[in-house]
Backbone as JSON Lines, residues from 0, in Angstrom:
{"i":0,"aa":"M","n":[2.59,-20.65,11.16],"ca":[1.16,-20.74,10.28],"c":[0.33,-21.18,9.19]}
{"i":1,"aa":"A","n":[-1.29,-22.41,9.67],"ca":[-1.53,-23.28,9.01],"c":[-2.61,-22.67,8.28]}
{"i":2,"aa":"S","n":[-1.64,-23.6,7.04],"ca":[-2.92,-23.08,5.47],"c":[-3.69,-22.48,5.76]}
{"i":3,"aa":"P","n":[-3.96,-21.1,4.76],"ca":[-5.4,-20.19,4.98],"c":[-6.74,-21.11,4.87]}
{"i":4,"aa":"D","n":[-7.5,-20.53,5.19],"ca":[-9.47,-21.49,4.1],"c":[-9.17,-19.71,4.14]}
{"i":5,"aa":"Y","n":[-8.82,-18.55,3.88],"ca":[-9.51,-17.47,2.8],"c":[-8.39,-16.4,1.7]}
{"i":6,"aa":"P","n":[-9.06,-16.13,1.13],"ca":[-8.28,-15.56,-0.19],"c":[-7.11,-15.56,-0.15]}
{"i":7,"aa":"V","n":[-5.63,-15.03,-0.3],"ca":[-4.63,-14.94,-0.13],"c":[-4.71,-14.21,-1.94]}
{"i":8,"aa":"R","n":[-4.33,-13.68,-2.69],"ca":[-3.82,-13.4,-3.61],"c":[-2.49,-12.8,-3.91]}
{"i":9,"aa":"K","n":[-1.28,-13.03,-4.27],"ca":[-0.19,-13.2,-5.34],"c":[-0.29,-12.45,-6.25]}
{"i":10,"aa":"F","n":[-0.73,-11.27,-7.37],"ca":[0.08,-11.46,-8.12],"c":[1.25,-10.72,-9.28]}
{"i":11,"aa":"F","n":[2.09,-11.62,-9.32],"ca":[3.31,-11.16,-10.53],"c":[3.04,-10.5,-11.52]}
{"i":12,"aa":"V","n":[4.17,-9.16,-11.75],"ca":[4.64,-8.4,-12.91],"c":[5.27,-8.86,-13.9]}
{"i":13,"aa":"N","n":[5.15,-8.37,-15.01],"ca":[6.34,-8.92,-16.02],"c":[6.41,-7.99,-16.5]}
{"i":14,"aa":"Y","n":[7.94,-7.55,-15.32],"ca":[8.18,-6.15,-16.17],"c":[9.56,-5.8,-14.8]}
{"i":15,"aa":"D","n":[10.11,-4.68,-14.91],"ca":[10.83,-4.91,-13.96],"c":[10.61,-3.66,-12.87]}
{"i":16,"aa":"V","n":[10.54,-4.47,-11.93],"ca":[9.78,-3.12,-10.83],"c":[11.24,-1.75,-10.36]}
{"i":17,"aa":"E","n":[12.18,-2.32,-10.13],"ca":[13.0,-1.52,-10.31],"c":[13.23,-0.3,-10.69]}
{"i":18,"aa":"D","n":[13.62,-0.66,-12.52],"ca":[13.28,0.25,-13.37],"c":[11.6,1.06,-13.34]}
{"i":19,"aa":"V","n":[10.86,0.88,-13.34],"ca":[9.81,1.35,-13.54],"c":[9.7,2.05,-11.54]}
{"i":20,"aa":"R","n":[9.85,1.59,-10.36],"ca":[10.21,2.7,-9.86],"c":[11.16,3.54,-10.4]}
{"i":21,"aa":"E","n":[12.01,3.43,-10.11],"ca":[13.59,4.48,-10.38],"c":[12.62,5.61,-11.17]}
{"i":22,"aa":"R","n":[11.85,4.93,-12.52],"ca":[11.24,5.86,-13.63],"c":[9.81,7.18,-12.95]}
{"i":23,"aa":"Y","n":[8.86,5.96,-12.71],"ca":[7.37,6.78,-11.66],"c":[8.86,7.92,-10.66]}
{"i":24,"aa":"S","n":[9.71,8.03,-10.17],"ca":[10.22,8.73,-8.41],"c":[10.78,9.77,-9.64]}
{"i":25,"aa":"R","n":[10.78,9.32,-11.39],"ca":[11.47,11.3,-10.77],"c":[9.81,11.74,-11.75]}
{"i":26,"aa":"L","n":[8.64,11.13,-11.77],"ca":[7.62,11.93,-11.32],"c":[7.03,12.89,-10.67]}
{"i":27,"aa":"Y","n":[6.35,14.26,-10.79],"ca":[5.79,15.28,-9.83],"c":[4.14,14.85,-9.95]}
{"i":28,"aa":"A","n":[3.47,14.96,-8.56],"ca":[1.93,14.6,-9.25],"c":[1.12,15.43,-9.86]}
{"i":29,"aa":"A","n":[1.6,16.84,-10.25],"ca":[0.85,18.07,-11.04],"c":[1.2,17.08,-12.42]}
{"i":30,"aa":"L","n":[2.49,16.06,-12.71],"ca":[2.31,16.04,-14.63],"c":[0.96,14.41,-14.34]}
{"i":31,"aa":"V","n":[1.62,14.51,-12.81],"ca":[0.31,12.33,-12.68],"c":[-1.0,12.35,-13.25]}
{"i":32,"aa":"S","n":[-1.15,13.86,-12.72],"ca":[-3.03,14.38,-12.5],"c":[-3.06,14.86,-13.4]}
{"i":33,"aa":"D","n":[-2.07,15.85,-14.34],"ca":[-2.47,16.3,-15.76],"c":[-2.68,15.44,-16.68]}
{"i":34,"aa":"V","n":[-1.82,14.76,-16.65],"ca":[-1.97,13.47,-17.44],"c":[-2.9,12.31,-17.22]}
{"i":35,"aa":"L","n":[-3.74,11.75,-16.31],"ca":[-4.88,11.43,-16.22],"c":[-6.58,11.84,-16.5]}
{"i":36,"aa":"E","n":[-6.08,13.3,-16.07],"ca":[-6.74,14.96,-16.45],"c":[-7.17,14.02,-18.34]}
{"i":37,"aa":"T","n":[-5.45,14.23,-18.68],"ca":[-5.93,13.48,-20.37],"c":[-6.18,13.14,-20.7]}
{"i":38,"aa":"L","n":[-6.57,11.57,-20.24],"ca":[-6.92,10.21,-20.78],"c":[-8.22,9.84,-20.88]}
{"i":39,"aa":"G","n":[-8.84,10.72,-19.73],"ca":[-9.94,10.96,-19.29],"c":[-10.73,10.11,-17.6]}
{"i":40,"aa":"Y","n":[-9.04,9.72,-17.27],"ca":[-9.47,9.82,-15.33],"c":[-9.33,11.13,-14.56]}
{"i":41,"aa":"H","n":[-10.28,11.03,-14.5],"ca":[-10.81,12.73,-13.84],"c":[-10.75,12.58,-11.87]}
{"i":42,"aa":"H","n":[-10.8,13.98,-11.46],"ca":[-10.03,13.46,-9.96],"c":[-9.44,12.21,-9.17]}
{"i":43,"aa":"Q","n":[-8.23,12.5,-9.77],"ca":[-7.52,11.17,-9.7],"c":[-6.63,11.72,-8.55]}
{"i":44,"aa":"C","n":[-6.72,12.3,-8.14],"ca":[-5.6,13.15,-7.47],"c":[-5.98,12.72,-5.57]}
{"i":45,"aa":"M","n":[-4.76,12.84,-5.24],"ca":[-5.26,12.06,-3.47],"c":[-5.47,12.7,-2.76]}
{"i":46,"aa":"A","n":[-5.87,13.07,-1.79],"ca":[-6.87,14.25,-1.02],"c":[-6.36,15.18,-0.14]}
{"i":47,"aa":"S","n":[-5.84,16.54,0.44],"ca":[-4.77,16.52,0.91],"c":[-4.75,16.77,2.08]}
{"i":48,"aa":"G","n":[-5.28,16.16,2.6],"ca":[-4.94,15.22,4.18],"c":[-3.25,14.29,3.67]}
{"i":49,"aa":"I","n":[-3.93,14.0,2.8],"ca":[-2.85,12.0,2.93],"c":[-1.29,13.66,1.96]}
{"i":50,"aa":"Y","n":[-0.21,13.69,2.8],"ca":[1.11,13.91,2.03],"c":[2.39,13.3,3.05]}
{"i":51,"aa":"P","n":[3.34,13.13,2.58],"ca":[4.5,12.66,3.67],"c":[5.18,13.16,4.21]}
{"i":52,"aa":"L","n":[5.97,12.73,5.15],"ca":[6.42,13.42,6.88],"c":[6.86,13.74,6.63]}
{"i":53,"aa":"L","n":[8.12,13.93,5.31],"ca":[8.89,14.62,4.82],"c":[8.23,16.0,3.12]}
{"i":54,"aa":"H","n":[8.78,17.02,2.9],"ca":[8.3,17.48,1.87],"c":[9.2,16.31,0.45]}
{"i":55,"aa":"T","n":[10.48,15.5,1.62],"ca":[11.65,15.27,-0.36],"c":[10.72,14.22,0.59]}
{"i":56,"aa":"M","n":[10.5,13.24,0.74],"ca":[9.57,12.09,0.73],"c":[8.94,11.42,-0.76]}
{"i":57,"aa":"K","n":[9.29,10.73,-1.26],"ca":[8.7,10.13,-2.74],"c":[8.57,8.77,-2.41]}
{"i":58,"aa":"V","n":[6.74,8.05,-2.77],"ca":[7.86,6.53,-2.79],"c":[6.97,6.72,-4.09]}
{"i":59,"aa":"A","n":[6.81,4.67,-5.36],"ca":[6.98,4.87,-6.37],"c":[6.8,3.37,-6.5]}
{"i":60,"aa":"G","n":[5.92,2.41,-6.86],"ca":[6.11,0.61,-6.59],"c":[4.69,0.73,-7.32]}
{"i":61,"aa":"P","n":[4.05,-0.78,-7.68],"ca":[2.62,-1.09,-7.25],"c":[2.46,-1.06,-6.58]}
{"i":62,"aa":"A","n":[0.74,-1.21,-7.05],"ca":[0.59,-0.42,-4.74],"c":[-0.23,-1.49,-4.54]}
{"i":63,"aa":"F","n":[-0.28,-2.22,-3.56],"ca":[-0.22,-3.19,-2.71],"c":[-1.42,-3.22,-2.03]}
{"i":64,"aa":"T","n":[-3.22,-3.11,-2.34],"ca":[-3.86,-2.13,-1.2],"c":[-4.6,-3.56,-0.55]}
{"i":65,"aa":"A","n":[-5.22,-2.57,0.05],"ca":[-5.65,-3.09,1.37],"c":[-6.88,-2.19,2.01]}
{"i":66,"aa":"H","n":[-8.31,-3.15,2.89],"ca":[-8.86,-2.0,3.42],"c":[-8.48,-2.92,4.96]}
{"i":67,"aa":"G","n":[-8.72,-2.0,5.66],"ca":[-8.1,-1.4,7.41],"c":[-8.99,-0.91,7.68]}
{"i":68,"aa":"I","n":[-10.37,-2.04,8.98],"ca":[-11.1,-2.37,9.43],"c":[-11.05,-1.8,10.54]}
{"i":69,"aa":"A","n":[-10.7,-1.28,12.02],"ca":[-11.11,-2.05,13.64],"c":[-11.7,-3.34,14.04]}
{"i":70,"aa":"T","n":[-11.0,-4.11,15.08],"ca":[-12.04,-4.63,15.01],"c":[-11.1,-5.15,16.4]}
{"i":71,"aa":"P","n":[-11.64,-5.2,18.26],"ca":[-11.94,-6.18,18.94],"c":[-10.9,-6.71,18.86]}
{"i":72,"aa":"S","n":[-11.59,-8.42,18.06],"ca":[-11.77,-9.35,18.23],"c":[-9.74,-9.96,17.93]}
{"i":73,"aa":"R","n":[-10.01,-10.97,18.96],"ca":[-8.9,-11.35,19.53],"c":[-8.61,-13.03,18.56]}
{"i":74,"aa":"D","n":[-9.8,-13.04,17.61],"ca":[-9.61,-14.92,17.03],"c":[-7.86,-14.41,16.9]}
{"i":75,"aa":"E","n":[-7.9,-16.8,16.98],"ca":[-6.3,-16.39,15.56],"c":[-6.61,-16.19,14.26]}
{"i":76,"aa":"K","n":[-8.22,-16.36,13.58],"ca":[-7.89,-16.04,11.93],"c":[-8.08,-15.0,11.88]}
{"i":77,"aa":"V","n":[-8.25,-13.98,12.0],"ca":[-7.71,-11.82,11.84],"c":[-6.87,-12.25,12.21]}
{"i":78,"aa":"H","n":[-6.04,-12.29,13.47],"ca":[-4.66,-12.52,13.44],"c":[-3.61,-13.28,11.89]}
{"i":79,"aa":"D","n":[-3.81,-14.15,11.45],"ca":[-3.54,-15.14,10.59],"c":[-4.01,-14.33,8.9]}
{"i":80,"aa":"I","n":[-4.95,-13.16,9.38],"ca":[-5.73,-12.86,7.89],"c":[-3.88,-11.61,7.94]}
{"i":81,"aa":"R","n":[-4.56,-11.08,9.24],"ca":[-2.82,-10.1,8.58],"c":[-1.48,-9.8,8.11]}
{"i":82,"aa":"L","n":[-1.16,-11.91,9.04],"ca":[0.25,-11.71,8.03],"c":[-0.12,-12.37,7.03]}
{"i":83,"aa":"G","n":[-0.83,-12.77,7.27],"ca":[-0.86,-14.05,5.47],"c":[-1.1,-11.95,4.19]}
{"i":84,"aa":"M","n":[-1.91,-11.5,5.08],"ca":[-1.58,-10.02,4.03],"c":[0.04,-9.3,3.32]}
{"i":85,"aa":"F","n":[0.78,-9.2,4.86],"ca":[2.59,-8.42,4.64],"c":[2.85,-10.36,3.43]}
{"i":86,"aa":"G","n":[2.43,-11.8,4.24],"ca":[3.26,-12.29,3.25],"c":[2.55,-12.48,1.28]}
{"i":87,"aa":"S","n":[2.42,-11.5,1.76],"ca":[1.7,-11.69,0.04],"c":[1.63,-10.34,-0.34]}
{"i":88,"aa":"M","n":[2.1,-9.78,0.05],"ca":[3.18,-8.24,-1.03],"c":[4.54,-8.7,-1.82]}
{"i":89,"aa":"T","n":[5.12,-8.34,-2.33],"ca":[6.2,-8.5,-3.79],"c":[6.54,-7.66,-3.63]}
{"i":90,"aa":"D","n":[8.5,-7.66,-3.92],"ca":[9.18,-6.84,-3.1],"c":[9.44,-6.07,-4.79]}
{"i":91,"aa":"G","n":[8.62,-4.12,-3.95],"ca":[8.92,-3.39,-4.34],"c":[7.56,-2.69,-4.17]}
{"i":92,"aa":"C","n":[6.24,-3.43,-3.84],"ca":[5.26,-2.63,-3.73],"c":[5.08,-1.4,-2.61]}
{"i":93,"aa":"V","n":[3.92,-0.64,-2.9],"ca":[3.65,0.47,-2.36],"c":[2.03,-0.84,-1.56]}
{"i":94,"aa":"Q","n":[2.28,-0.37,-0.1],"ca":[1.42,-0.25,0.24],"c":[-0.07,0.65,0.73]}
{"i":95,"aa":"I","n":[-0.93,0.02,-0.21],"ca":[-1.94,1.35,-0.31],"c":[-3.34,0.88,0.5]}
{"i":96,"aa":"R","n":[-3.64,1.8,1.77],"ca":[-4.55,0.67,3.12],"c":[-5.85,2.36,3.52]}
{"i":97,"aa":"D","n":[-6.67,1.06,2.49],"ca":[-8.71,2.29,3.28],"c":[-9.07,2.12,4.21]}
{"i":98,"aa":"T","n":[-8.7,2.88,5.41],"ca":[-9.64,2.96,6.09],"c":[-10.52,4.23,6.67]}
{"i":99,"aa":"Q","n":[-11.02,4.27,5.3],"ca":[-12.92,4.79,6.79],"c":[-12.54,6.83,6.3]}
{"i":100,"aa":"G","n":[-11.89,6.15,6.8],"ca":[-10.25,7.52,7.24],"c":[-11.28,7.71,8.86]}
{"i":101,"aa":"D","n":[-11.08,6.18,9.35],"ca":[-11.63,5.68,10.84],"c":[-10.04,6.41,11.78]}
{"i":102,"aa":"T","n":[-10.58,6.9,12.84],"ca":[-9.04,6.95,13.48],"c":[-9.47,6.34,14.92]}
{"i":103,"aa":"T","n":[-10.32,5.37,15.25],"ca":[-10.28,4.67,16.5],"c":[-9.14,3.41,16.55]}
{"i":104,"aa":"C","n":[-8.25,2.99,15.65],"ca":[-6.86,2.43,16.27],"c":[-6.2,2.86,15.3]}
{"i":105,"aa":"G","n":[-5.4,2.54,15.48],"ca":[-3.81,2.54,14.34],"c":[-3.4,2.03,13.57]}
{"i":106,"aa":"H","n":[-3.97,1.74,11.96],"ca":[-4.05,1.55,11.62],"c":[-3.21,0.45,10.67]}
{"i":107,"aa":"F","n":[-1.75,1.78,10.89],"ca":[-0.18,1.38,10.03],"c":[0.74,1.45,11.43]}
{"i":108,"aa":"G","n":[1.13,1.13,12.45],"ca":[2.4,1.71,12.88],"c":[3.95,0.42,12.97]}
{"i":109,"aa":"E","n":[4.23,0.9,13.83],"ca":[5.87,0.24,14.07],"c":[6.09,-1.33,13.54]}
{"i":110,"aa":"I","n":[5.22,-1.64,14.1],"ca":[5.27,-3.06,13.92],"c":[4.64,-3.4,12.18]}
{"i":111,"aa":"S","n":[3.21,-3.17,11.84],"ca":[3.59,-3.13,10.7],"c":[4.14,-3.17,9.56]}
{"i":112,"aa":"A","n":[4.29,-1.88,9.71],"ca":[5.85,-0.65,9.44],"c":[7.68,-2.18,8.77]}
{"i":113,"aa":"T","n":[7.42,-2.43,10.41],"ca":[8.7,-3.96,9.56],"c":[8.11,-5.21,9.71]}
{"i":114,"aa":"A","n":[6.73,-4.7,9.58],"ca":[7.14,-6.43,8.35],"c":[6.49,-5.92,7.67]}
{"i":115,"aa":"A","n":[5.95,-4.62,6.42],"ca":[6.32,-5.47,5.22],"c":[7.11,-5.33,5.12]}
{"i":116,"aa":"A","n":[7.96,-3.9,5.47],"ca":[9.13,-4.33,4.75],"c":[10.06,-4.36,5.0]}
{"i":117,"aa":"A","n":[9.83,-5.85,6.03],"ca":[10.17,-7.18,5.14],"c":[9.75,-8.28,4.83]}
{"i":118,"aa":"H","n":[9.47,-8.05,3.91],"ca":[7.8,-8.46,2.34],"c":[8.9,-7.68,1.58]}
{"i":119,"aa":"G","n":[9.45,-7.68,1.41],"ca":[9.69,-6.96,-0.07],"c":[9.04,-4.76,0.02]}
{"i":120,"aa":"C","n":[7.91,-4.25,0.68],"ca":[7.57,-3.7,1.18],"c":[8.14,-1.62,1.22]}
{"i":121,"aa":"V","n":[8.11,-0.74,-0.12],"ca":[9.51,0.24,0.7],"c":[8.61,1.4,0.25]}
{"i":122,"aa":"G","n":[7.21,0.94,1.54],"ca":[6.05,3.25,1.39],"c":[5.04,2.43,1.38]}
{"i":123,"aa":"A","n":[4.76,3.53,1.92],"ca":[2.64,2.5,2.73],"c":[2.17,3.86,2.08]}
{"i":124,"aa":"V","n":[1.16,4.3,2.35],"ca":[-0.13,5.53,1.43],"c":[-0.87,4.98,2.86]}
{"i":125,"aa":"I","n":[-1.82,5.24,3.17],"ca":[-2.54,5.21,4.39],"c":[-3.85,5.77,4.98]}
């Protein structure tokens, strides 16, 4: 892959990601919501349509945010942007992908999950 001419930002954190992940994974959603509400951050819960594959599943880590849009493009630059996205992930991150409710394509499937995991991603909220 050639050097991209599009912005790829990689932020490095200055805390122990594994320690934070372990501590946050012990929290439950209602507690987080209540604390955010107390701090003045209202309406911070995820929509009820977003839920884990199994009720016992939890994920915690720094958010890796992305905006997914459906495109029929076969342009190599679009493909390189997708690959660059995975290369920008940091160990222990959780991909948060905003699809704007689009259901015309698969925004995150087996190939995306495998690529994300290979680049340190530990979970995804799509």
